[in-house]
């Protein structure tokens, strides 16, 4: 069974840092791009970041560029999102999503259950 | 303000056919595939339609997608109570360094 399990969310003060993880199983992790998509409370979906299957190409939304870093460890089947200089507007459920291809330009065909990040003093 | 434009709400009665529109531009829908996601209350999104009009295995053929120019639509026929959910369109955007864009979402109510 293809499965994605996020972890690492929690409460953090403005300006703080947090690292999210996404453990993947049930597929050849290194063959597929991965993305992070977030959803603020009561709001719609917002794409955050993507990384190619090899990790050689990364992409960011303008809203997080320079503050967030996406990475992956294909030996551990794990995706990461390092979030620095967090702001109140980063408060959201963060979903890990599997791409349908090696490059990030195809569908998000499997989603994790999400992990909540709250930025507040 | 989302890059892709969807109506905030739609509704229908059981058995009816409803459509949800998604409008973009040449940099996203006009030159790339459109994808649709269904988000049932309290759950993670699920892929509903990929590459404009393809259904993943397990998605009923009551759901169909289409695209024309820089616009797309999702049609749901034979509406059922379990279709009540939020629906999002998405597309890759070729502007700048490349990125994904979503519609603001449409809340479908089954009356």
Tab-separated table of C-alpha atoms in Angstrom:
chain	number	residue	atom	x	y	z
A	1	UNK	CA	0.000	0.000	0.000
A	2	UNK	CA	1.313	3.436	-0.934
A	3	UNK	CA	1.511	5.564	2.180
A	4	UNK	CA	2.788	8.993	3.240
A	5	UNK	CA	3.061	9.948	6.911
A	6	UNK	CA	3.961	13.495	7.908
A	7	UNK	CA	5.442	14.491	11.244
A	8	UNK	CA	7.167	17.419	12.907
A	9	UNK	CA	4.342	19.917	13.141
A	10	UNK	CA	3.592	21.901	16.269
A	11	UNK	CA	3.477	25.321	17.886
A	12	UNK	CA	6.359	27.689	17.171
A	13	UNK	CA	6.923	31.370	17.860
A	14	UNK	CA	7.186	33.914	15.043
A	15	UNK	CA	10.715	33.932	13.702
A	16	UNK	CA	11.285	30.357	14.800
A	17	UNK	CA	12.116	27.218	12.845
A	18	UNK	CA	10.584	23.820	12.333
A	19	UNK	CA	11.448	20.782	10.231
A	20	UNK	CA	8.713	18.629	8.771
A	21	UNK	CA	9.275	15.046	7.666
A	22	UNK	CA	7.289	12.787	5.380
A	23	UNK	CA	7.952	9.056	5.517
A	24	UNK	CA	7.030	7.243	2.324
A	25	UNK	CA	6.340	3.559	1.784
A	26	UNK	CA	4.863	1.239	-0.811
A	27	UNK	CA	6.568	2.696	-3.894
A	28	UNK	CA	10.028	3.393	-5.331
A	29	UNK	CA	10.550	6.729	-3.616
A	30	UNK	CA	13.462	7.938	-5.747
A	31	UNK	CA	11.437	7.559	-8.954
A	32	UNK	CA	8.921	10.261	-8.128
A	33	UNK	CA	8.857	13.967	-7.467
A	34	UNK	CA	7.412	15.059	-4.148
A	35	UNK	CA	5.678	18.240	-3.052
A	36	UNK	CA	4.476	20.075	0.009
A	37	UNK	CA	1.021	21.672	-0.126
A	38	UNK	CA	-0.484	23.627	2.752
A	39	UNK	CA	-3.962	24.674	3.813
A	40	UNK	CA	-4.531	27.516	6.257
A	41	UNK	CA	-7.503	27.062	8.609
A	42	UNK	CA	-10.726	27.424	6.635
A	43	UNK	CA	-8.839	28.276	3.444
A	44	UNK	CA	-7.941	26.616	0.168
A	45	UNK	CA	-4.905	24.670	-0.959
A	46	UNK	CA	-1.594	26.427	-1.557
A	47	UNK	CA	1.385	24.702	-3.177
A	48	UNK	CA	4.560	25.351	-1.171
A	49	UNK	CA	7.464	23.456	-2.677
A	50	UNK	CA	8.459	20.569	-4.923
A	51	UNK	CA	11.537	18.450	-5.502
A	52	UNK	CA	12.435	16.118	-8.342
A	53	UNK	CA	12.980	12.416	-7.808
A	54	UNK	CA	16.745	12.768	-7.645
A	55	UNK	CA	16.580	15.878	-5.502
A	56	UNK	CA	18.515	17.796	-8.113
A	57	UNK	CA	15.744	20.275	-8.879
A	58	UNK	CA	13.734	22.211	-6.337
A	59	UNK	CA	10.879	24.675	-6.693
A	60	UNK	CA	9.306	27.141	-4.259
A	61	UNK	CA	6.287	29.371	-4.046
A	62	UNK	CA	7.207	33.043	-3.819
A	63	UNK	CA	5.622	33.182	-0.362
A	64	UNK	CA	8.259	30.840	1.114
A	65	UNK	CA	11.279	31.355	-1.152
A	66	UNK	CA	14.397	32.103	0.882
A	67	UNK	CA	12.807	30.839	4.118
A	68	UNK	CA	11.883	27.214	3.388
A	69	UNK	CA	14.138	24.463	2.053
A	70	UNK	CA	12.884	21.178	0.618
A	71	UNK	CA	15.116	18.113	0.562
A	72	UNK	CA	14.877	14.358	0.399
A	73	UNK	CA	16.851	11.344	1.533
A	74	UNK	CA	16.155	8.599	-0.972
A	75	UNK	CA	18.030	6.061	1.157
A	76	UNK	CA	15.519	6.673	3.950
A	77	UNK	CA	12.446	7.209	1.737
A	78	UNK	CA	11.876	10.507	3.488
A	79	UNK	CA	10.974	14.016	2.364
A	80	UNK	CA	11.777	17.082	4.467
A	81	UNK	CA	10.738	20.701	4.692
A	82	UNK	CA	12.991	22.987	6.725
A	83	UNK	CA	11.011	26.078	7.651
A	84	UNK	CA	12.865	29.125	8.992
A	85	UNK	CA	11.785	32.675	9.863
A	86	UNK	CA	8.250	31.466	10.378
A	87	UNK	CA	5.393	33.937	10.243
A	88	UNK	CA	1.809	33.850	11.475
A	89	UNK	CA	0.648	33.447	7.885
A	90	UNK	CA	2.544	30.145	7.663
A	91	UNK	CA	0.006	28.616	10.060
A	92	UNK	CA	-1.580	25.727	8.174
A	93	UNK	CA	-1.919	22.004	7.753
A	94	UNK	CA	1.048	20.884	5.685
A	95	UNK	CA	0.448	17.956	3.343
A	96	UNK	CA	3.106	15.833	1.732
A	97	UNK	CA	2.086	14.752	-1.779
A	98	UNK	CA	3.591	12.224	-4.163
A	99	UNK	CA	4.025	13.252	-7.753
A	100	UNK	CA	2.932	10.955	-10.537
A	101	UNK	CA	6.279	11.320	-12.355
A	102	UNK	CA	10.013	11.948	-11.818
A	103	UNK	CA	9.573	15.652	-12.532
A	104	UNK	CA	7.178	17.811	-10.498
A	105	UNK	CA	4.942	18.725	-13.432
A	106	UNK	CA	2.467	15.881	-13.033
A	107	UNK	CA	-0.420	15.141	-10.673
A	108	UNK	CA	-0.242	14.806	-6.896
A	109	UNK	CA	-1.584	11.274	-6.881
A	110	UNK	CA	-1.129	10.338	-3.227
A	111	UNK	CA	-1.456	12.649	-0.206
A	112	UNK	CA	-0.484	12.237	3.418
A	113	UNK	CA	-2.839	12.985	6.291
A	114	UNK	CA	-1.159	16.318	7.026
A	115	UNK	CA	0.621	17.865	9.996
A	116	UNK	CA	-0.473	21.096	11.675
A	117	UNK	CA	1.936	23.993	12.033
A	118	UNK	CA	0.882	26.890	14.258
A	119	UNK	CA	2.977	30.047	14.377
A	120	UNK	CA	1.980	32.127	17.371
A	121	UNK	CA	3.467	33.853	20.386
B	1	UNK	CA	-6.553	35.830	-4.541
B	2	UNK	CA	-5.933	32.517	-6.314
B	3	UNK	CA	-4.296	32.358	-9.751
B	4	UNK	CA	-7.035	30.002	-10.986
B	5	UNK	CA	-10.625	31.204	-10.585
B	6	UNK	CA	-13.393	28.916	-9.355
B	7	UNK	CA	-16.879	29.724	-8.095
B	8	UNK	CA	-16.875	29.536	-4.281
B	9	UNK	CA	-19.974	27.376	-4.168
B	10	UNK	CA	-22.164	25.057	-6.199
B	11	UNK	CA	-25.160	22.932	-5.362
B	12	UNK	CA	-27.496	20.330	-6.743
B	13	UNK	CA	-30.015	17.727	-5.776
B	14	UNK	CA	-29.398	13.975	-5.848
B	15	UNK	CA	-29.317	12.659	-9.390
B	16	UNK	CA	-28.625	16.046	-10.965
B	17	UNK	CA	-25.619	17.021	-13.051
B	18	UNK	CA	-23.463	19.874	-11.818
B	19	UNK	CA	-20.440	21.560	-13.328
B	20	UNK	CA	-17.640	23.508	-11.694
B	21	UNK	CA	-15.584	25.914	-13.765
B	22	UNK	CA	-11.914	26.840	-13.473
B	23	UNK	CA	-10.452	29.792	-15.330
B	24	UNK	CA	-6.765	30.523	-15.810
B	25	UNK	CA	-4.394	31.953	-18.388
B	26	UNK	CA	-2.051	30.924	-21.179
B	27	UNK	CA	0.812	30.351	-18.723
B	28	UNK	CA	-1.080	27.713	-16.773
B	29	UNK	CA	-4.265	26.055	-18.059
B	30	UNK	CA	-3.721	27.326	-21.614
B	31	UNK	CA	-0.462	25.407	-22.034
B	32	UNK	CA	-0.553	22.705	-19.378
B	33	UNK	CA	-2.730	19.927	-18.068
B	34	UNK	CA	-5.497	20.564	-15.545
B	35	UNK	CA	-5.985	18.447	-12.455
B	36	UNK	CA	-8.948	18.222	-10.083
B	37	UNK	CA	-8.854	17.261	-6.414
B	38	UNK	CA	-11.701	16.341	-4.096
B	39	UNK	CA	-11.457	17.097	-0.377
B	40	UNK	CA	-14.112	15.486	1.775
B	41	UNK	CA	-14.750	17.198	5.125
B	42	UNK	CA	-11.890	16.679	7.564
B	43	UNK	CA	-9.762	14.653	5.173
B	44	UNK	CA	-6.762	15.115	2.896
B	45	UNK	CA	-7.328	15.977	-0.770
B	46	UNK	CA	-7.648	13.147	-3.265
B	47	UNK	CA	-6.807	13.154	-6.970
B	48	UNK	CA	-10.053	13.082	-8.947
B	49	UNK	CA	-9.084	13.980	-12.543
B	50	UNK	CA	-5.614	14.136	-14.096
B	51	UNK	CA	-4.343	15.420	-17.453
B	52	UNK	CA	-7.577	17.309	-18.173
B	53	UNK	CA	-9.948	14.355	-18.453
B	54	UNK	CA	-8.400	11.141	-17.098
B	55	UNK	CA	-9.789	9.340	-14.082
B	56	UNK	CA	-7.548	7.431	-11.661
B	57	UNK	CA	-8.644	3.889	-10.982
B	58	UNK	CA	-11.438	3.825	-8.441
B	59	UNK	CA	-12.931	7.181	-9.396
B	60	UNK	CA	-16.494	6.674	-10.691
B	61	UNK	CA	-17.232	7.621	-14.291
B	62	UNK	CA	-19.818	10.063	-12.925
B	63	UNK	CA	-16.866	12.452	-12.663
B	64	UNK	CA	-15.496	13.935	-15.886
B	65	UNK	CA	-13.159	16.747	-16.810
B	66	UNK	CA	-12.727	18.912	-19.860
B	67	UNK	CA	-10.562	21.794	-20.999
B	68	UNK	CA	-10.909	24.464	-23.647
B	69	UNK	CA	-8.280	27.130	-24.098
B	70	UNK	CA	-7.453	28.628	-20.717
B	71	UNK	CA	-10.538	27.257	-18.976
B	72	UNK	CA	-11.546	23.895	-17.628
B	73	UNK	CA	-14.537	22.313	-16.002
B	74	UNK	CA	-15.441	19.392	-13.796
B	75	UNK	CA	-18.781	17.703	-14.307
B	76	UNK	CA	-20.464	15.435	-11.812
B	77	UNK	CA	-23.466	13.495	-13.051
B	78	UNK	CA	-25.905	11.459	-10.998
B	79	UNK	CA	-25.087	13.569	-7.947
B	80	UNK	CA	-24.905	11.672	-4.661
B	81	UNK	CA	-24.826	12.863	-1.052
B	82	UNK	CA	-21.274	11.569	-0.650
B	83	UNK	CA	-20.120	13.974	-3.374
B	84	UNK	CA	-20.544	16.861	-0.927
B	85	UNK	CA	-16.987	18.168	-0.651
B	86	UNK	CA	-14.590	20.891	-1.675
B	87	UNK	CA	-13.221	20.658	-5.215
B	88	UNK	CA	-9.976	22.256	-6.374
B	89	UNK	CA	-8.500	22.680	-9.835
B	90	UNK	CA	-4.739	22.918	-10.312
B	91	UNK	CA	-2.226	23.418	-13.097
B	92	UNK	CA	1.488	23.920	-13.575
B	93	UNK	CA	2.334	27.543	-14.346
B	94	UNK	CA	5.181	28.247	-16.760
B	95	UNK	CA	5.750	31.803	-15.561
B	96	UNK	CA	8.995	32.637	-13.787
B	97	UNK	CA	10.709	29.509	-12.454
B	98	UNK	CA	7.712	27.243	-12.716
B	99	UNK	CA	5.254	26.430	-10.003
B	100	UNK	CA	1.911	24.876	-9.228
B	101	UNK	CA	-1.208	27.019	-8.932
B	102	UNK	CA	-4.558	26.089	-7.429
B	103	UNK	CA	-8.047	27.445	-7.710
B	104	UNK	CA	-9.655	28.833	-4.581
B	105	UNK	CA	-11.901	25.805	-4.279
B	106	UNK	CA	-15.602	25.197	-4.798
B	107	UNK	CA	-17.763	23.891	-1.982
B	108	UNK	CA	-20.344	21.526	-3.421
B	109	UNK	CA	-23.533	21.108	-1.439
B	110	UNK	CA	-25.946	18.277	-2.171
B	111	UNK	CA	-29.385	19.571	-1.252
